[in-house]
Coordinates of C-alpha atoms in Angstrom, one line a residue:
M1 CA 139.2 144.9 122.3
G2 CA 140.7 146.9 119.4
S3 CA 139.3 146.9 115.9
E4 CA 142.1 144.5 114.7
A5 CA 141.2 142.0 117.3
I6 CA 137.5 142.1 116.6
H7 CA 138.2 141.7 112.9
D8 CA 140.2 138.6 113.7
E9 CA 137.4 137.3 115.8
L10 CA 134.9 137.9 113.0
D11 CA 137.1 135.9 110.7
E12 CA 137.5 133.0 113.2
R13 CA 133.7 132.9 113.7
A14 CA 133.2 132.9 110.0
A15 CA 135.5 130.0 109.5
G16 CA 133.6 128.2 112.2
T17 CA 130.4 128.6 110.1
A18 CA 131.9 127.3 106.8
D19 CA 130.6 123.7 106.9
Q20 CA 127.1 124.8 107.9
V21 CA 127.0 127.5 105.2
V22 CA 128.0 124.9 102.6
A23 CA 125.3 122.6 103.9
W24 CA 122.7 125.3 103.7
R25 CA 123.8 126.3 100.2
R26 CA 123.6 122.7 99.0
H27 CA 120.2 122.2 100.6
L28 CA 118.8 125.3 99.0
H29 CA 120.4 124.4 95.6
R30 CA 118.7 121.0 95.7
H31 CA 115.3 122.6 96.7
P32 CA 115.0 125.9 94.8
E33 CA 111.8 127.9 94.7
L34 CA 110.6 130.5 92.1
S35 CA 109.8 134.1 92.7
N36 CA 107.0 134.7 95.3
R37 CA 107.1 131.0 96.1
E38 CA 110.0 130.9 98.5
E39 CA 108.0 129.5 101.4
N40 CA 110.4 126.7 102.5
T41 CA 113.4 128.9 101.9
A42 CA 111.9 131.6 104.1
R43 CA 111.0 129.1 106.8
L44 CA 114.6 127.8 106.9
V45 CA 115.9 131.3 107.2
A46 CA 113.4 132.4 109.9
D47 CA 114.0 129.3 112.0
H48 CA 117.7 129.9 112.0
L49 CA 117.4 133.6 112.9
R50 CA 115.0 132.7 115.8
A51 CA 117.5 130.1 117.0
L52 CA 120.2 132.8 117.2
G53 CA 118.0 134.8 119.6
L54 CA 117.7 137.9 117.5
D55 CA 115.6 140.7 118.9
E56 CA 113.0 140.4 116.2
V57 CA 112.4 138.0 113.2
R58 CA 109.8 139.5 110.9
T59 CA 108.2 137.2 108.3
G60 CA 105.7 137.3 105.5
I61 CA 107.0 140.6 104.2
A62 CA 105.9 141.3 100.6
G63 CA 105.2 137.6 100.2
H64 CA 107.9 135.5 101.8
G65 CA 110.4 138.2 102.8
V66 CA 112.2 137.8 106.2
V67 CA 114.0 140.5 108.2
G68 CA 116.0 139.7 111.3
V69 CA 116.8 142.5 113.7
L70 CA 120.0 142.3 115.8
R71 CA 120.3 145.3 118.2
G72 CA 123.7 145.9 119.7
T73 CA 124.8 148.2 122.5
A74 CA 123.4 151.4 121.0
P75 CA 120.2 150.4 119.3
D76 CA 118.4 153.8 119.6
G77 CA 121.2 156.1 118.7
G78 CA 123.6 154.1 116.6
R79 CA 123.9 153.3 112.9
V80 CA 121.8 150.7 111.2
V81 CA 123.2 148.4 108.5
A82 CA 120.9 146.4 106.2
L83 CA 122.6 143.3 104.8
R84 CA 120.6 141.8 101.9
A85 CA 120.4 138.4 100.2
D86 CA 117.8 137.4 97.6
M87 CA 116.2 133.9 97.9
D88 CA 114.4 133.1 94.6
A89 CA 115.4 130.7 91.8
L90 CA 114.9 130.6 88.1
P91 CA 112.8 128.6 85.6
V92 CA 116.0 127.0 84.2
R93 CA 117.0 123.3 84.1
D94 CA 120.0 122.5 86.4
L95 CA 122.9 121.2 84.4
C96 CA 125.6 122.2 86.9
G97 CA 126.8 118.6 87.3
A98 CA 126.9 118.7 91.1
D99 CA 125.5 115.8 93.1
F100 CA 123.2 118.3 94.8
A101 CA 121.8 119.5 91.5
S102 CA 118.1 120.4 91.5
E103 CA 115.5 118.1 90.0
T104 CA 112.6 120.3 91.0
V105 CA 109.8 121.0 88.6
D106 CA 107.1 123.6 89.5
A107 CA 103.9 122.4 87.8
D108 CA 101.7 125.2 89.2
Y109 CA 103.7 128.3 88.4
P110 CA 102.0 130.6 85.9
G111 CA 103.1 129.6 82.4
G112 CA 104.6 126.4 83.6
P113 CA 105.4 123.6 84.3
F114 CA 109.0 124.8 84.8
P115 CA 112.2 123.1 85.8
V116 CA 113.7 125.2 88.6
S117 CA 117.3 125.9 89.6
H118 CA 119.5 128.4 91.4
A119 CA 121.2 129.3 88.1
C120 CA 121.8 132.8 89.4
G121 CA 123.4 131.9 92.7
H122 CA 120.8 133.1 95.1
D123 CA 121.3 130.0 97.1
C124 CA 124.8 131.2 97.8
H125 CA 123.6 134.7 98.8
T126 CA 121.0 133.2 101.3
A127 CA 123.5 130.8 102.9
M128 CA 126.2 133.4 103.2
L129 CA 123.9 135.9 105.0
M130 CA 122.6 133.1 107.3
G131 CA 126.3 132.6 108.2
A132 CA 126.9 136.3 108.7
A133 CA 123.9 136.4 111.1
T134 CA 125.6 133.6 113.1
V135 CA 128.8 135.5 113.2
L136 CA 127.4 138.9 114.2
A137 CA 124.9 137.5 116.7
G138 CA 128.0 136.1 118.5
V139 CA 129.5 139.5 119.0
R140 CA 126.3 141.5 119.5
E141 CA 127.6 143.1 122.8
R142 CA 130.3 144.8 120.7
L143 CA 128.1 146.1 118.0
P144 CA 127.4 149.8 118.5
G145 CA 124.2 149.8 116.4
T146 CA 121.7 147.6 114.7
V147 CA 122.0 145.0 112.0
L148 CA 119.1 144.1 109.7
F149 CA 119.4 140.7 107.9
V150 CA 117.2 141.2 104.9
F151 CA 116.2 138.1 102.9
Q152 CA 114.3 139.3 99.9
P153 CA 111.9 137.3 97.7
A154 CA 111.2 137.8 94.0
E155 CA 114.4 139.5 92.9
E156 CA 114.0 137.8 89.5
G157 CA 110.6 139.4 89.2
P158 CA 107.2 138.0 90.3
P159 CA 104.6 136.8 87.9
V160 CA 103.1 139.8 86.2
T161 CA 99.8 139.4 88.0
E162 CA 101.5 139.6 91.4
E163 CA 103.5 142.2 93.4
G164 CA 106.8 141.3 94.9
G165 CA 110.5 142.1 95.2
A166 CA 112.5 144.9 96.9
R167 CA 110.1 147.7 96.2
A168 CA 107.3 145.7 97.7
M169 CA 109.4 145.1 100.8
V170 CA 109.9 148.9 101.2
E171 CA 106.2 149.6 100.6
A172 CA 105.3 146.9 103.2
G173 CA 107.2 148.9 105.9
A174 CA 110.2 146.5 106.2
F175 CA 112.5 149.4 106.9
A176 CA 110.2 151.8 108.8
G177 CA 112.0 151.1 112.1
P178 CA 114.8 151.1 112.4
V179 CA 115.7 152.9 109.2
P180 CA 119.0 151.8 107.6
T181 CA 121.9 154.2 107.4
M182 CA 123.5 151.8 104.9
A183 CA 122.6 148.9 102.7
F184 CA 125.1 146.2 101.5
G185 CA 125.0 143.2 99.4
M186 CA 126.9 141.1 96.9
H187 CA 126.3 138.9 93.9
V188 CA 128.2 135.8 93.0
T189 CA 129.6 136.0 89.5
P190 CA 132.0 134.3 87.0
Y191 CA 135.1 136.0 88.3
P192 CA 138.2 134.4 89.9
K193 CA 137.4 132.7 93.2
G194 CA 137.6 135.2 96.1
Y195 CA 137.9 138.3 94.0
V196 CA 135.6 141.3 94.7
G197 CA 134.5 143.5 91.8
Y198 CA 133.2 147.0 92.3
R199 CA 132.2 149.9 90.1
I200 CA 131.8 153.6 90.8
G201 CA 128.6 154.6 89.1
N202 CA 126.0 152.2 87.8
Q203 CA 127.0 148.7 88.8
Y204 CA 123.9 147.4 87.1
G205 CA 121.6 149.0 84.5
A206 CA 118.0 150.1 84.5
S207 CA 115.5 147.5 83.5
T208 CA 111.9 147.0 82.6
L209 CA 109.8 144.1 81.5
V210 CA 107.9 144.7 78.2
R211 CA 104.8 142.9 76.9
V212 CA 103.8 143.4 73.3
V213 CA 100.4 142.0 72.2
V214 CA 99.9 141.9 68.4
T215 CA 96.3 141.3 67.4
G216 CA 95.0 140.2 64.0
K217 CA 91.9 138.3 62.9
Q218 CA 91.7 134.6 63.3
V219 CA 91.0 132.5 60.3
H220 CA 91.7 129.1 58.8
G221 CA 95.2 128.6 57.6
S222 CA 94.0 127.8 54.1
T223 CA 92.4 131.2 53.6
P224 CA 94.7 133.8 55.0
W225 CA 93.1 136.5 52.9
E226 CA 89.9 136.2 54.9
G227 CA 91.7 137.2 58.1
I228 CA 94.7 139.2 59.4
D229 CA 97.8 137.2 60.2
P230 CA 99.7 138.7 63.2
M231 CA 102.8 136.7 62.4
P232 CA 104.3 138.9 59.7
A233 CA 103.8 141.9 62.0
V234 CA 105.6 140.0 64.8
G235 CA 108.5 139.3 62.4
A236 CA 108.8 142.9 61.5
V237 CA 108.8 143.9 65.2
L238 CA 111.5 141.4 66.0
T239 CA 113.6 142.5 63.0
G240 CA 113.2 146.2 63.9
I241 CA 114.2 145.7 67.5
G242 CA 117.6 144.7 66.3
Q243 CA 118.0 148.3 65.0
L244 CA 116.8 150.2 68.0
Y245 CA 120.3 150.6 69.4
R246 CA 121.2 152.7 66.4
Q247 CA 118.5 155.2 67.4
V248 CA 120.0 156.3 70.7
S249 CA 123.5 157.4 71.7
A250 CA 126.1 154.6 71.0
F251 CA 128.2 155.8 74.0
D252 CA 125.6 154.5 76.6
P253 CA 124.6 150.9 75.9
V254 CA 121.0 149.8 75.6
T255 CA 119.5 146.5 74.6
V256 CA 116.0 145.2 73.9
T257 CA 115.6 141.4 74.2
I258 CA 112.5 139.3 73.4
G259 CA 112.9 136.1 75.4
H260 CA 109.5 134.5 75.0
V261 CA 106.8 134.4 72.3
E262 CA 103.3 133.1 72.9
D263 CA 100.9 132.1 70.0
V264 CA 97.3 131.1 70.4
G265 CA 96.4 128.6 67.7
R266 CA 97.6 125.5 66.0
F267 CA 99.4 124.4 62.8
N268 CA 96.4 125.1 60.5
I269 CA 95.0 128.1 62.3
I270 CA 96.0 131.7 61.9
G271 CA 95.6 132.9 65.5
Q272 CA 94.1 136.1 66.8
T273 CA 97.0 137.2 68.9
V274 CA 100.7 136.8 69.4
T275 CA 102.4 138.0 72.7
L276 CA 106.0 139.0 72.9
W277 CA 107.7 139.1 76.4
G278 CA 111.0 140.8 76.8
T279 CA 113.2 143.1 78.7
V280 CA 114.6 146.6 78.0
R281 CA 118.0 147.5 79.6
C282 CA 119.8 150.8 79.7
A283 CA 123.2 151.6 81.2
V284 CA 121.9 155.2 81.8
E285 CA 118.4 155.4 83.3
S286 CA 117.6 158.6 81.4
D287 CA 117.6 156.7 78.1
M288 CA 114.8 154.4 79.2
A289 CA 111.9 156.7 78.2
E290 CA 113.3 157.2 74.7
V291 CA 113.9 153.5 74.1
Q292 CA 110.4 152.8 75.3
R293 CA 108.9 155.5 73.0
R294 CA 110.8 154.1 70.0
L295 CA 109.9 150.5 70.8
T296 CA 106.2 151.4 71.1
T297 CA 106.3 153.3 67.8
L298 CA 108.0 150.4 66.1
A299 CA 105.5 147.9 67.4
E300 CA 102.4 149.9 66.6
H301 CA 103.5 151.0 63.1
S302 CA 104.8 147.6 62.1
A303 CA 101.5 146.0 63.1
A304 CA 99.5 148.7 61.3
A305 CA 101.5 148.0 58.1
Y306 CA 100.1 144.5 58.1
G307 CA 96.5 145.5 59.1
A308 CA 97.0 144.4 62.7
T309 CA 97.3 146.3 66.0
A310 CA 99.9 146.2 68.7
A311 CA 99.5 147.1 72.4
V312 CA 102.7 147.7 74.4
E313 CA 103.1 147.6 78.2
Y314 CA 106.1 148.3 80.4
L315 CA 106.0 146.5 83.8
Q316 CA 108.2 145.9 86.8
S317 CA 110.6 148.8 86.2
V318 CA 113.8 148.6 88.2
P319 CA 116.3 151.5 88.7
P320 CA 120.0 151.0 88.2
V321 CA 122.2 149.9 91.1
H322 CA 124.3 153.0 91.7
N323 CA 127.5 152.9 93.8
S324 CA 128.5 156.5 94.6
G325 CA 132.1 157.5 94.7
P326 CA 132.0 158.4 98.5
W327 CA 130.5 155.0 99.4
V328 CA 133.1 153.1 97.3
E329 CA 135.9 155.2 98.8
A330 CA 134.6 154.4 102.3
G331 CA 134.2 150.7 101.5
L332 CA 137.4 149.8 99.7
P333 CA 139.6 149.5 102.9
T334 CA 137.1 147.0 104.3
L335 CA 136.9 145.0 101.0
R336 CA 140.7 145.0 100.7
R337 CA 141.2 143.8 104.3
V338 CA 138.9 140.8 103.7
V339 CA 140.2 139.5 100.4
G340 CA 143.5 141.3 99.9
E341 CA 144.3 144.4 97.9
E342 CA 145.2 142.5 94.7
R343 CA 141.9 140.8 94.7
V344 CA 139.7 143.9 94.8
V345 CA 139.2 145.0 91.2
E346 CA 137.2 147.5 89.3
T347 CA 134.7 146.0 86.9
G348 CA 133.2 147.2 83.7
A349 CA 129.6 148.2 83.1
T350 CA 126.8 145.6 82.7
L351 CA 123.3 145.6 81.6
G352 CA 122.2 143.1 84.2
Y353 CA 119.8 144.4 86.8
D354 CA 119.2 143.8 90.5
D355 CA 116.4 145.4 92.4
V356 CA 118.7 145.8 95.4
S357 CA 118.8 149.3 93.8
E358 CA 115.6 150.1 95.7
F359 CA 117.6 149.7 98.9
I360 CA 120.9 151.3 97.8
G361 CA 119.1 154.2 96.3
R362 CA 117.1 155.0 99.4
F363 CA 119.7 154.3 102.1
G364 CA 123.1 154.6 100.5
G365 CA 125.6 151.8 100.6
L366 CA 127.4 149.4 98.3
Y367 CA 126.7 146.4 96.0
V368 CA 129.7 144.3 94.9
M369 CA 130.5 141.2 92.9
L370 CA 132.1 138.1 94.5
G371 CA 134.0 135.8 92.1
V372 CA 133.2 132.1 92.6
Q373 CA 134.5 130.3 89.5
D374 CA 137.7 128.7 88.2
A375 CA 139.3 131.7 86.6
T376 CA 142.3 134.0 86.7
P377 CA 142.8 137.6 85.5
D378 CA 144.6 138.0 82.2
A379 CA 147.0 140.9 81.5
S380 CA 144.1 143.3 81.0
G381 CA 142.4 142.2 84.2
R382 CA 139.6 140.2 82.5
P383 CA 138.7 136.8 83.9
V384 CA 139.8 133.8 81.8
P385 CA 139.4 130.1 82.6
V386 CA 142.1 128.3 84.4
E387 CA 143.5 125.1 82.8
G388 CA 141.8 122.0 84.0
G389 CA 139.0 124.0 85.7
R390 CA 135.3 124.1 85.1
G391 CA 135.4 127.1 82.9
L392 CA 133.5 130.4 83.0
V393 CA 129.7 130.1 83.0
T394 CA 127.5 133.1 83.2
N395 CA 124.6 133.5 85.5
H396 CA 121.2 132.2 84.2
N397 CA 123.0 129.5 82.2
P398 CA 121.9 125.9 83.1
H399 CA 125.6 125.1 83.7
F400 CA 126.2 127.9 86.1
Y401 CA 128.2 126.9 89.1
A402 CA 129.7 128.4 92.3
D403 CA 132.6 127.2 94.4
D404 CA 131.6 126.2 97.9
D405 CA 135.0 127.2 99.4
T406 CA 134.4 130.8 98.5
L407 CA 131.2 131.1 100.5
V408 CA 133.0 131.9 103.7
T409 CA 134.5 134.9 102.0
G410 CA 131.0 136.2 101.5
V411 CA 130.2 135.6 105.2
R412 CA 133.3 137.6 106.1
L413 CA 132.4 140.5 103.8
H414 CA 129.0 140.9 105.3
A415 CA 130.4 140.7 108.9
H416 CA 133.3 143.2 108.3
V417 CA 131.1 145.7 106.4
A418 CA 128.5 145.6 109.1
Y419 CA 131.0 146.1 111.9
D420 CA 132.9 148.8 110.1
H421 CA 129.7 150.8 109.3
L422 CA 128.4 150.6 112.8
T423 CA 131.7 151.8 114.3
G424 CA 131.8 154.7 111.8
A425 CA 134.8 153.4 109.8
L426 CA 132.7 152.7 106.7
V427 CA 130.6 155.8 106.1
A428 CA 130.3 158.0 103.0
R429 CA 131.9 161.4 104.1
R430 CA 130.3 163.3 101.3
E431 CA 127.6 162.5 98.8
G432 CA 128.4 162.3 95.2

């Protein structure tokens, strides 16, 4: 059977999974689980992989990680492709408006209780890769190599007292044997439905979580002069953060965002401490150390100006997702075959992060965007809402939505990329 015929068969098999993939996605959307708590999601995945008769189904990796191993006709000497999907949800209320919207509340999660939803689309990622496993298991006798189906927990970051995520899977030996010769994945995004976005260079930026603890001296609110109020110092830090971008090159974007503030006290008490939680993002990883140095200096000196102290920690660092030129060049024919040349578009830079970078950086490969919303490209190629549609809604927004009919496109992308890599059609010919 020629490559054209096998590609057609992959598409036919993908179409045959469409209803089941949608059902999985809706089930996962209705029953989301936060980072490092993906127990039921992992069980659903593992049960399906076992039902397919894979050679191995490894569970409990770095928490609730699952890796399915499908060995083809050359398992010892062939290539190995790792297809990755993340499984965790977010502490975000679900306002997507679908009849399968989540009503889940996690009362036990650190810092909770939290409403929980798949406001980033990981339910789509998991369902699409489950579908791809079905497709590829059906043609295993024609796969000249091995496929790893990698279902990753804690992409959004585990609680700070826990380990988890992509790096933890690597350290747990998830890829010790067989070792991938390519990693591939995708992220649903507010682009036109069925469009694939790619970028040569950093698809996503470098990231780190930051915790700033400002400490004063607790006292009654009626006698502030007898204590040290940490609040003015916190205000100075928050104001100063807004100027940090001016202290590094304007040609490579950076941002520092404080997303959560914790105070210990009540309305008539000047508390001892205030904790700021945030994230630092850099388009170029080499800028991270300088931004961290300046943020630490700002926090410590601002606190000192008010008689307080500040302790700054950087946690859960994630390198940028880097798509090298040779891997993009190798992958474009496959992407264009699946969705059509006019629907494969180059995207701009983003300061989002994704720890799939731990896989892409080690093994080479590609990470792309899959459009799932009611949009169309304008004259400059930017997505704009279509009239009468649901609009454009960014990931992590409570109203984020994804089109079910686009999920089979993700199944096809996984299947085509896997087959093309194993046959040698999708391989970076030179490193860059």
